[in-house]
mmCIF file of C-alpha atoms in Angstrom:
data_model
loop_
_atom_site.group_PDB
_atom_site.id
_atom_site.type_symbol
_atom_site.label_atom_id
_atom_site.label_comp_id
_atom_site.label_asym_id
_atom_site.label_seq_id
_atom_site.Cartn_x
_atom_site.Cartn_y
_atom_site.Cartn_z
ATOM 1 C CA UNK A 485 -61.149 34.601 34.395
ATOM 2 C CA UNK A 486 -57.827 33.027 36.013
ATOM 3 C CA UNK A 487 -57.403 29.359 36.039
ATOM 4 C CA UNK A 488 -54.413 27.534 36.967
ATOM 5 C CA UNK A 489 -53.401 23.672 37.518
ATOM 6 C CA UNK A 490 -56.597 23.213 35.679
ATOM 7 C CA UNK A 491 -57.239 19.604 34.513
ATOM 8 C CA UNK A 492 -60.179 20.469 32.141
ATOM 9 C CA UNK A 493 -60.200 22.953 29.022
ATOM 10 C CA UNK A 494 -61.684 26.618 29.549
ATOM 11 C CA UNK A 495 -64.666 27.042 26.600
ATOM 12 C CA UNK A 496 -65.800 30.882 26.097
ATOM 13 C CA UNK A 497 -68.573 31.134 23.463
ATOM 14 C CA UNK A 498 -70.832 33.885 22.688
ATOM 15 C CA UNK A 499 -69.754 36.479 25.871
ATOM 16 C CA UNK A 500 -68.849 39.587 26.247
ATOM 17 C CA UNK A 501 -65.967 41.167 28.559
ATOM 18 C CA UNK A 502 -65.504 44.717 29.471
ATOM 19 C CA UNK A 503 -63.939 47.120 31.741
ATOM 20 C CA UNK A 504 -61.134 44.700 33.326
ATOM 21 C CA UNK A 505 -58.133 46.011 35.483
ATOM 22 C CA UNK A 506 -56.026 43.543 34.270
ATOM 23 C CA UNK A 507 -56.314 40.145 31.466
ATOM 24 C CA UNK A 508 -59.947 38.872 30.563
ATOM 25 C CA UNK A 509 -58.900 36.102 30.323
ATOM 26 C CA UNK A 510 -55.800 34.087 31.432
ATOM 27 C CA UNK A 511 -55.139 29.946 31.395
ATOM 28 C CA UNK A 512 -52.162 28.756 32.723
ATOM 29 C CA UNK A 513 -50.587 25.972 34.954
ATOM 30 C CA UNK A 514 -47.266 27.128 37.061
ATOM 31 C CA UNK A 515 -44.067 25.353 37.520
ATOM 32 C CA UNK A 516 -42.338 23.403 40.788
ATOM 33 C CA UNK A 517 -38.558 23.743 40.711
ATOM 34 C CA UNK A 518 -36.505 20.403 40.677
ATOM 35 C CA UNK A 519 -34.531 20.528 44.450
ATOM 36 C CA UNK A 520 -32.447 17.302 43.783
ATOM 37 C CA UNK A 521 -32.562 14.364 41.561
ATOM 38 C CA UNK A 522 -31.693 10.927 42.053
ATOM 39 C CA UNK A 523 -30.765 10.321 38.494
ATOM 40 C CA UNK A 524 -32.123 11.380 35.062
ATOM 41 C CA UNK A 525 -35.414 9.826 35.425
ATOM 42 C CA UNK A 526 -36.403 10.794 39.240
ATOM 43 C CA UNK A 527 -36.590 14.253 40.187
ATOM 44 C CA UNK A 528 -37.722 16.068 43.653
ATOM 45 C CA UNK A 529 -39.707 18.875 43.447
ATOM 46 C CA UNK A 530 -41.318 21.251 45.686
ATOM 47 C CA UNK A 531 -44.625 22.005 44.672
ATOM 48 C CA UNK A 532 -47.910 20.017 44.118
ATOM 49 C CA UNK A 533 -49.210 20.427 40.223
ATOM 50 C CA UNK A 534 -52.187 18.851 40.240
ATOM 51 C CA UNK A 535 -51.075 15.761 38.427
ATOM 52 C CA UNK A 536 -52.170 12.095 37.839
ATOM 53 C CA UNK A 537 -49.955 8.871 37.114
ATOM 54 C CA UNK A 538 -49.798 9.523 33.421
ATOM 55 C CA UNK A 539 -49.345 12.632 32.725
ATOM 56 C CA UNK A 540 -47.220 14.636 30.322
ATOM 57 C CA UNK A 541 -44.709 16.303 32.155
ATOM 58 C CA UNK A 542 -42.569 19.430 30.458
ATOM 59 C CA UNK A 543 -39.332 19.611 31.885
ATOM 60 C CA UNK A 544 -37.386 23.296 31.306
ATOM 61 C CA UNK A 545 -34.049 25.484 31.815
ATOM 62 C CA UNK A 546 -35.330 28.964 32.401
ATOM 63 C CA UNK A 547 -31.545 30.149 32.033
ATOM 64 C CA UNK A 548 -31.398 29.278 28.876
ATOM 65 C CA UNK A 549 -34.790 29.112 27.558
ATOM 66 C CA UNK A 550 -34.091 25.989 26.909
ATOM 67 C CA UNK A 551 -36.902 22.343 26.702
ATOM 68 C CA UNK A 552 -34.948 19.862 28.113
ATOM 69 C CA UNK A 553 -37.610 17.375 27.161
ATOM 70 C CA UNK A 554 -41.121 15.867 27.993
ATOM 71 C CA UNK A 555 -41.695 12.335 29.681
ATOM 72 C CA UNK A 556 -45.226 10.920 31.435
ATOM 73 C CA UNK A 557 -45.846 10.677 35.165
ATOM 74 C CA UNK A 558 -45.018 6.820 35.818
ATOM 75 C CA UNK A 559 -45.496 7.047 40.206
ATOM 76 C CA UNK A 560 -45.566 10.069 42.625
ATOM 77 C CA UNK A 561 -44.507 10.001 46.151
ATOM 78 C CA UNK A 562 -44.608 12.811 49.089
ATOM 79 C CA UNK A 563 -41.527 13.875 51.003
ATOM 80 C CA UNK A 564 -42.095 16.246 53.611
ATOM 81 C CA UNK A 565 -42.915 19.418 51.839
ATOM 82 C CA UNK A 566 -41.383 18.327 48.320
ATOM 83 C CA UNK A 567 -42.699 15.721 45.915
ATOM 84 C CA UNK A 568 -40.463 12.973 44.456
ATOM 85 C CA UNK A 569 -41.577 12.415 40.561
ATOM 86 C CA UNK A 570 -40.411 8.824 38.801
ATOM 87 C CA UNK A 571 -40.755 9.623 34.837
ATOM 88 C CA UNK A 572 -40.881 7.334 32.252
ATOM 89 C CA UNK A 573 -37.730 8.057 30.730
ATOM 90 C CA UNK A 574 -34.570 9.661 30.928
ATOM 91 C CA UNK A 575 -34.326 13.870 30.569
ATOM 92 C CA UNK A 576 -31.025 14.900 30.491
ATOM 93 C CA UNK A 577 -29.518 18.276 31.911
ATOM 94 C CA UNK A 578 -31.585 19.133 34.654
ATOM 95 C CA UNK A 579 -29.615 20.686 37.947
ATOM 96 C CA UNK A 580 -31.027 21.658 41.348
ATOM 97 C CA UNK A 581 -29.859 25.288 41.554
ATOM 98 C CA UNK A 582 -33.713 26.475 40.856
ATOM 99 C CA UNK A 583 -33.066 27.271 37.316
ATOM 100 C CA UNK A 584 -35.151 23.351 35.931
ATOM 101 C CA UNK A 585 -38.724 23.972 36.345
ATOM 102 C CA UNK A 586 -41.722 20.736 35.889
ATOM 103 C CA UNK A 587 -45.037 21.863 34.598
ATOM 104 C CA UNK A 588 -47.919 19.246 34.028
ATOM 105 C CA UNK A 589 -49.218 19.940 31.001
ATOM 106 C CA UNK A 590 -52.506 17.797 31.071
ATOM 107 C CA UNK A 591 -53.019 20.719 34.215
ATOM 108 C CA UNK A 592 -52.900 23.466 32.085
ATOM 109 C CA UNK A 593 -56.540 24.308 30.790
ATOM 110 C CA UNK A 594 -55.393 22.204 27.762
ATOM 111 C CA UNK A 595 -57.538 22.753 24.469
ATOM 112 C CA UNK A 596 -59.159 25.723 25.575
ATOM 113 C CA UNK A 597 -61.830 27.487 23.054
ATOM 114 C CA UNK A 598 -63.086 31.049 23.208
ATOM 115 C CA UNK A 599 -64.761 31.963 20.448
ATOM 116 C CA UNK A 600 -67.989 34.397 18.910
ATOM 117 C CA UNK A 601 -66.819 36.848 22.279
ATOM 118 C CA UNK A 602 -66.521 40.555 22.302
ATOM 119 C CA UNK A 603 -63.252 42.145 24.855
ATOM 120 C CA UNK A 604 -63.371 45.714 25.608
ATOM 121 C CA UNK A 605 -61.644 47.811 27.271
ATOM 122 C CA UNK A 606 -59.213 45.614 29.667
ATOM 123 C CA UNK A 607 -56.006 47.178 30.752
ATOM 124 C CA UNK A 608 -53.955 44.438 29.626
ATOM 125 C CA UNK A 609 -54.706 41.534 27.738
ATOM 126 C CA UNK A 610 -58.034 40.035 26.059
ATOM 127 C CA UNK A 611 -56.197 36.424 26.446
ATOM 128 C CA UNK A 612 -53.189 35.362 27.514
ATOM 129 C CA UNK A 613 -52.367 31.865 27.123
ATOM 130 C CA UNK A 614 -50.145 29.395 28.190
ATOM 131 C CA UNK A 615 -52.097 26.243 27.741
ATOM 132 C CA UNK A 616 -51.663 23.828 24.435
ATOM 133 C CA UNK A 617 -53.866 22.904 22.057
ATOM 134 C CA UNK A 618 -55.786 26.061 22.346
ATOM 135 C CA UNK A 619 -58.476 28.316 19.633
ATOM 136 C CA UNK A 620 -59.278 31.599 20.205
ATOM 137 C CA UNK A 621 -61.694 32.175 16.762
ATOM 138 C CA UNK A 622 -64.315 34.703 15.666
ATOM 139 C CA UNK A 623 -64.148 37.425 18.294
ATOM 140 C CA UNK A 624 -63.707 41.172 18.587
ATOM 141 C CA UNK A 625 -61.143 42.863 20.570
ATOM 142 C CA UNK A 626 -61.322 46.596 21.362
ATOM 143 C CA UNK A 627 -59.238 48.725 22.954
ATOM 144 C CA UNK A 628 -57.646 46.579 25.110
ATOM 145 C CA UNK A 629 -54.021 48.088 26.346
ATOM 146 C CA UNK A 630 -52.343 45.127 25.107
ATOM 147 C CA UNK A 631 -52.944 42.408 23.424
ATOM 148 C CA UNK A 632 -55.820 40.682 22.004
ATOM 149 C CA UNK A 633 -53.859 37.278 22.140
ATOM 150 C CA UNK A 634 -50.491 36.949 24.165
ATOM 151 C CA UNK A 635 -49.427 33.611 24.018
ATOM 152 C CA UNK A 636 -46.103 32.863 25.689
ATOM 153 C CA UNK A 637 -44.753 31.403 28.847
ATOM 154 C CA UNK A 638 -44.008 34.024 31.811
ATOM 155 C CA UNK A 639 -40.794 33.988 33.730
ATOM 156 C CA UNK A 640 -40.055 35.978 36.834
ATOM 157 C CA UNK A 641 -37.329 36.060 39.624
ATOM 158 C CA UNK A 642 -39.466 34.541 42.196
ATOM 159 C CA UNK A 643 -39.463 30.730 41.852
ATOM 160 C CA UNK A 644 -43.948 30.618 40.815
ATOM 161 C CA UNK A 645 -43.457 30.678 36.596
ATOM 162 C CA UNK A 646 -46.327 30.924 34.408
ATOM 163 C CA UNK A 647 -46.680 28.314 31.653
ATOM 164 C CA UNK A 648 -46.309 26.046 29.847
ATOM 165 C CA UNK A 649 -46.552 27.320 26.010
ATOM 166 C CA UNK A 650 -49.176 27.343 23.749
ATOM 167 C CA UNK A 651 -48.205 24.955 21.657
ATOM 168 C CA UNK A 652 -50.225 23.920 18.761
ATOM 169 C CA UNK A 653 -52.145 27.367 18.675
ATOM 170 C CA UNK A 654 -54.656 28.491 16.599
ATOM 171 C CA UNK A 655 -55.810 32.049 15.939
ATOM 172 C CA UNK A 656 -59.036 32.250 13.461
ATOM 173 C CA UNK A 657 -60.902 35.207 12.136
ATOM 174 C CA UNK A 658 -60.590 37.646 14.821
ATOM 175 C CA UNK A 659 -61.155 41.346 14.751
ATOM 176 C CA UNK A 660 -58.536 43.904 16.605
ATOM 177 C CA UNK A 661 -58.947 47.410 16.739
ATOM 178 C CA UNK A 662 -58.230 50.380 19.266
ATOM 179 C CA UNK A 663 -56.667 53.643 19.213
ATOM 180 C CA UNK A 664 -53.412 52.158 21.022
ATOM 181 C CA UNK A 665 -51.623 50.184 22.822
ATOM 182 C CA UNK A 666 -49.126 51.040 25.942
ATOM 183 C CA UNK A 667 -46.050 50.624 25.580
ATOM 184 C CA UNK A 668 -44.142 47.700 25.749
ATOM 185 C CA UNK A 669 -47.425 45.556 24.636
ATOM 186 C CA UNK A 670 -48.482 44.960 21.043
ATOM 187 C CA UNK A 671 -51.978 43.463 19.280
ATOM 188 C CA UNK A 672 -50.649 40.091 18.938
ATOM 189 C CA UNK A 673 -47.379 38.317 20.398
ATOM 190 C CA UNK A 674 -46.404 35.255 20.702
ATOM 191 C CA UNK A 675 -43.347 34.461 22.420
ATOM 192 C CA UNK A 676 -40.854 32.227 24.548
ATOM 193 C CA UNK A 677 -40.345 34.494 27.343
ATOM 194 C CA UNK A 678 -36.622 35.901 26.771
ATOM 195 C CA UNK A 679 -35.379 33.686 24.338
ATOM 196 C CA UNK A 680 -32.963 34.945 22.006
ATOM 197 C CA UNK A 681 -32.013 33.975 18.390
ATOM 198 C CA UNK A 682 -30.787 30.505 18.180
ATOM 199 C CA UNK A 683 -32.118 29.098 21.280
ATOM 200 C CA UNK A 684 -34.959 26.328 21.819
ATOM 201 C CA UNK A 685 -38.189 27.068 19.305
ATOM 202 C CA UNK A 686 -40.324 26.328 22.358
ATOM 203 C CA UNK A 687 -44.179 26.899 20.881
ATOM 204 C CA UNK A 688 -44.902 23.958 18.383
ATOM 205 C CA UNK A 689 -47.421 24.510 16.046
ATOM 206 C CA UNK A 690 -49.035 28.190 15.236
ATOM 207 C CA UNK A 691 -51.456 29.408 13.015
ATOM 208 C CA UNK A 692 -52.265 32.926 12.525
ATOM 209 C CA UNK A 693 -55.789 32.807 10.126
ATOM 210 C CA UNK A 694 -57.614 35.442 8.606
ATOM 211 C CA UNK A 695 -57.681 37.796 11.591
ATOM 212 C CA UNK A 696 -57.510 41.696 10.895
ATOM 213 C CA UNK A 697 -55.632 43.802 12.873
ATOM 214 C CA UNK A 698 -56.092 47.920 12.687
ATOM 215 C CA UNK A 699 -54.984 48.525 16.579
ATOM 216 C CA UNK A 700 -52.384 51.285 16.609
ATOM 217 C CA UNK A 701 -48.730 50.704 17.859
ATOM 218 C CA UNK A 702 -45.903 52.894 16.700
ATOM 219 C CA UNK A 703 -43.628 49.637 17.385
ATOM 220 C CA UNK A 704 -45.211 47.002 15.741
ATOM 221 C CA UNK A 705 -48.465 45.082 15.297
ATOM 222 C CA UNK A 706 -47.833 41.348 15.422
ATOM 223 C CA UNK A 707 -44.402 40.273 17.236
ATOM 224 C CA UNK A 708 -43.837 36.134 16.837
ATOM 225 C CA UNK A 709 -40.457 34.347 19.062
ATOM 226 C CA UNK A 710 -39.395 30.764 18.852
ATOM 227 C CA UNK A 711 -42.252 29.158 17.077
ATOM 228 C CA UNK A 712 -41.579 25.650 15.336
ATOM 229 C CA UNK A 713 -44.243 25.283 12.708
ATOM 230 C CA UNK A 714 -45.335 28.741 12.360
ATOM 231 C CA UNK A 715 -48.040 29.050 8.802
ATOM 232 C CA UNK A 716 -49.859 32.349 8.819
ATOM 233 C CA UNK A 717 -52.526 32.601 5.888
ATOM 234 C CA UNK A 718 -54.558 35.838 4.680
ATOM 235 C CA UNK A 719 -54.479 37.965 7.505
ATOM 236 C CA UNK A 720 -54.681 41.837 7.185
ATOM 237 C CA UNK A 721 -52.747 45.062 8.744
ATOM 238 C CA UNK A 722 -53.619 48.356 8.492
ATOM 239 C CA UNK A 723 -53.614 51.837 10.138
ATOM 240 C CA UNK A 724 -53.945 55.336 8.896
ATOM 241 C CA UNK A 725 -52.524 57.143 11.347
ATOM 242 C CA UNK A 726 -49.093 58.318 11.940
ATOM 243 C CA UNK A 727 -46.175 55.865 12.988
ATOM 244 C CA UNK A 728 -42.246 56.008 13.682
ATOM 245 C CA UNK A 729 -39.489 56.271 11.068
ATOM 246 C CA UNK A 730 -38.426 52.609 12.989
ATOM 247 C CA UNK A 731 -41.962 50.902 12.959
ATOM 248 C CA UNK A 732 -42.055 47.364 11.523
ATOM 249 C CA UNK A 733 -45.573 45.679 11.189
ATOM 250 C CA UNK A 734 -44.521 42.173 11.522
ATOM 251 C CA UNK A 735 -41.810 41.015 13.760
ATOM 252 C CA UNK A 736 -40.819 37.414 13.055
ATOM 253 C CA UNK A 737 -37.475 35.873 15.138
ATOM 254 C CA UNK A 738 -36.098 32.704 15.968
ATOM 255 C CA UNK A 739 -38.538 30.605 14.324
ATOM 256 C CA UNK A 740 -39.003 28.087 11.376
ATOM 257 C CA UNK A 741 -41.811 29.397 8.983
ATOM 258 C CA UNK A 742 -43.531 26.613 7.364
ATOM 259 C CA UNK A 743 -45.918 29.669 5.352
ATOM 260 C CA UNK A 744 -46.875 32.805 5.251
ATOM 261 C CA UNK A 745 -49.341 33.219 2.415
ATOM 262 C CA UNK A 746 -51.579 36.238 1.618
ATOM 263 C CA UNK A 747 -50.649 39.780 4.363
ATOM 264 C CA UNK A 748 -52.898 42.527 3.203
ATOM 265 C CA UNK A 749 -51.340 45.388 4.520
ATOM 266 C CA UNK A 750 -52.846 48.974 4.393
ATOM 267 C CA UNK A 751 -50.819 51.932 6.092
ATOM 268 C CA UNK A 752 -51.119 55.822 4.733
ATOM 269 C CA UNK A 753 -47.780 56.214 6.364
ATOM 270 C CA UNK A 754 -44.010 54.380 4.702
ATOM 271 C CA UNK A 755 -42.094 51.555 6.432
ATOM 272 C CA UNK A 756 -39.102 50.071 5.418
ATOM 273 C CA UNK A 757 -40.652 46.485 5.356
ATOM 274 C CA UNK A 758 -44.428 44.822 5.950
ATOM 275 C CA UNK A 759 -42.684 41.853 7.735
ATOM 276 C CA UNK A 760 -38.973 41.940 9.134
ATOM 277 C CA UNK A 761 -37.510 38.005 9.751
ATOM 278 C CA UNK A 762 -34.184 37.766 12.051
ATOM 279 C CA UNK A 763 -32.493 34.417 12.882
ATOM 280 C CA UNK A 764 -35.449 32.150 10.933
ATOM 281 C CA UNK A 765 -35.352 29.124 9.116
ATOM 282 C CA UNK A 766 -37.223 29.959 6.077
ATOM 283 C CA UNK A 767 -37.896 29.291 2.591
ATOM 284 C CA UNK A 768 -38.351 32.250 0.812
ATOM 285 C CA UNK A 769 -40.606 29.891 -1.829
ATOM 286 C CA UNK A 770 -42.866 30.008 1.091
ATOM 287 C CA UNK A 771 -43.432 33.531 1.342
ATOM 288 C CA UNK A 772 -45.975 35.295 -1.075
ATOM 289 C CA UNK A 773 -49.183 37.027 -1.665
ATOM 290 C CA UNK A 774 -47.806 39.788 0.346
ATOM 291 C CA UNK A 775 -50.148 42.828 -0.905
ATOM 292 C CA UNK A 776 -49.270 46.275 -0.114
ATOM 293 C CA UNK A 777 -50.950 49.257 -1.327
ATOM 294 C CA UNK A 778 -51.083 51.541 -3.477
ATOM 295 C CA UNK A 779 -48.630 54.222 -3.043
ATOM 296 C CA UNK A 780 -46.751 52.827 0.065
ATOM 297 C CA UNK A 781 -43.071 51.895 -0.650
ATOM 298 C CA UNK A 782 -42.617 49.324 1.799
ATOM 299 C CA UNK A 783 -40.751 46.261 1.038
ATOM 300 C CA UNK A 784 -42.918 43.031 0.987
ATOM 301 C CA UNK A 785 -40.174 41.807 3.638
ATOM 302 C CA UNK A 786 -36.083 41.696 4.384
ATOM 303 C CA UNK A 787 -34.713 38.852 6.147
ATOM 304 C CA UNK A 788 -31.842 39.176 8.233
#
């Protein structure tokens, strides 16, 4: 299931998926890329999102990873191929070289549920999502080559981006197992697509909540970018098989960590650290109930 532009949520309850070639499930809207601007409040685009007077528009620098800011749809008007947008007030930065993309976010499968579903066996993700507001509670996800959730943006060279982000997120008692990922995919990321330590926080609002996750990866098991608002609460790792000298669990970067309370984590095999934080705001108050056990030497976490 592949929806795009869409102005109503996606709701998944009580299915099954198996046997995909590529994501169960995906929800997304894609971008037009500003062509010229008349000043900071009217922009020309040249693509049709779906929208209506009204609507929230997310305005972005894909060179920089950068949110230049949101405004609302106040009139639309057709030129030729391109669109001419009026917003309601002013965004600053945007240039017309194809690097300032528009999404409509009310056209973005906004507050999407899947829950009480089963995903087997796709060859990428269970769910990738790119659309706000979003739950994805209570199901099982096995052996999926990637991961169960992916939420993040997508950027690529052609001018077509996936997005927006998945803002205001929320992952609920969720089951993930499987006897591997491949490589360059892990159970559960959540990223801004690129974006490197210091740059815009672009998903606002996450919550990671009692999910268990036993999938192997010799890399890591739950990788988290650019997240403002990030609380993850009693969620479990473990895996009893044999990993790399270099595998960290939990990947945390560029993001401001509100919580993280109660991680059991259960590995046969030594790491240097259950969760590794680089280039966070965090208060280290905030961290705790980190249970690791018995026998495993593993630091509760390091922050760099």
């Amino acid at each position: 299931i592949h929806i795009w532009r869409n102005r109503a949520n996606l709701i998944i309850d009580n299915c099954t998926f198996l046997n995909s070639l590529d994501d169960h499930i995906n929800t997304k809207s894609e971008n037009a890329v500003v062509v010229a601007s008349a000043d900071n409040k009217t922009f020309t685009v040249d693509y049709y999102l779906n929208w209506r007077i009204g609507d929230e528009m997310l305005v972005y620098d894909k060179t920089n990873h950068s949110v230049l800011g949101t405004a609302y749809l106040k009139n639309v008007e057709q030129s030729g191929s391109n669109y001419i947008l009026t917003l309601d007030r002013e965004i600053v930065g945007a240039k017309t070289d194809g690097t300032t993309l528009v999404y409509d976010v009310n056209a973005s499968s906004r507050g999407t549920v899947i829950k009480n579903s089963t995903f087997k066996n796709s060859r990428r993700h269970a769910y990738i999502g790119r659309s706000p507001n979003t739950l994805f509670m209570n199901n099982t996800v096995e052996n999926c080559g990637a991961s169960a959730v992916a939420a993040m943006n997508e950027l690529v060279d052609n001018s077509r981006c996936e997005g927006p982000f998945p803002s205001t997120f929320t992952m609920r008692d969720n089951t993930v197992t499987g006897v591997g990922t491949t490589p360059g995919f892990y159970p559960i990321e959540v990223k801004s697509w690129g974006a490197k330590n210091g740059e815009t926080k672009a998903i606002d609002g996450l919550l990671i909540e009692n999910n268990s996750v036993s999938q192997k990866n010799t890399n890591s098991f739950i990788v988290i970018n650019s997240v403002k608002d990030l609380y993850m609460i009693n969620n479990e790792v473990k895996y009893d098989g044999e990993l790399l000298s270099t595998t960290k669990p939990i990947v945390i970067s560029n993001s401001d960590i509100e919580l993280i309370d109660g991680v059991d984590f259960d590995f046969t095999q030594n790491v240097n650290a259950v969760i590794t934080i680089d280039g966070c705001n965090v208060d280290e108050n905030n961290i705790k109930n980190i249970n690791v056990n018995s026998g495993n030497t593993a630091k509760k976490y390091v922050i760099k």
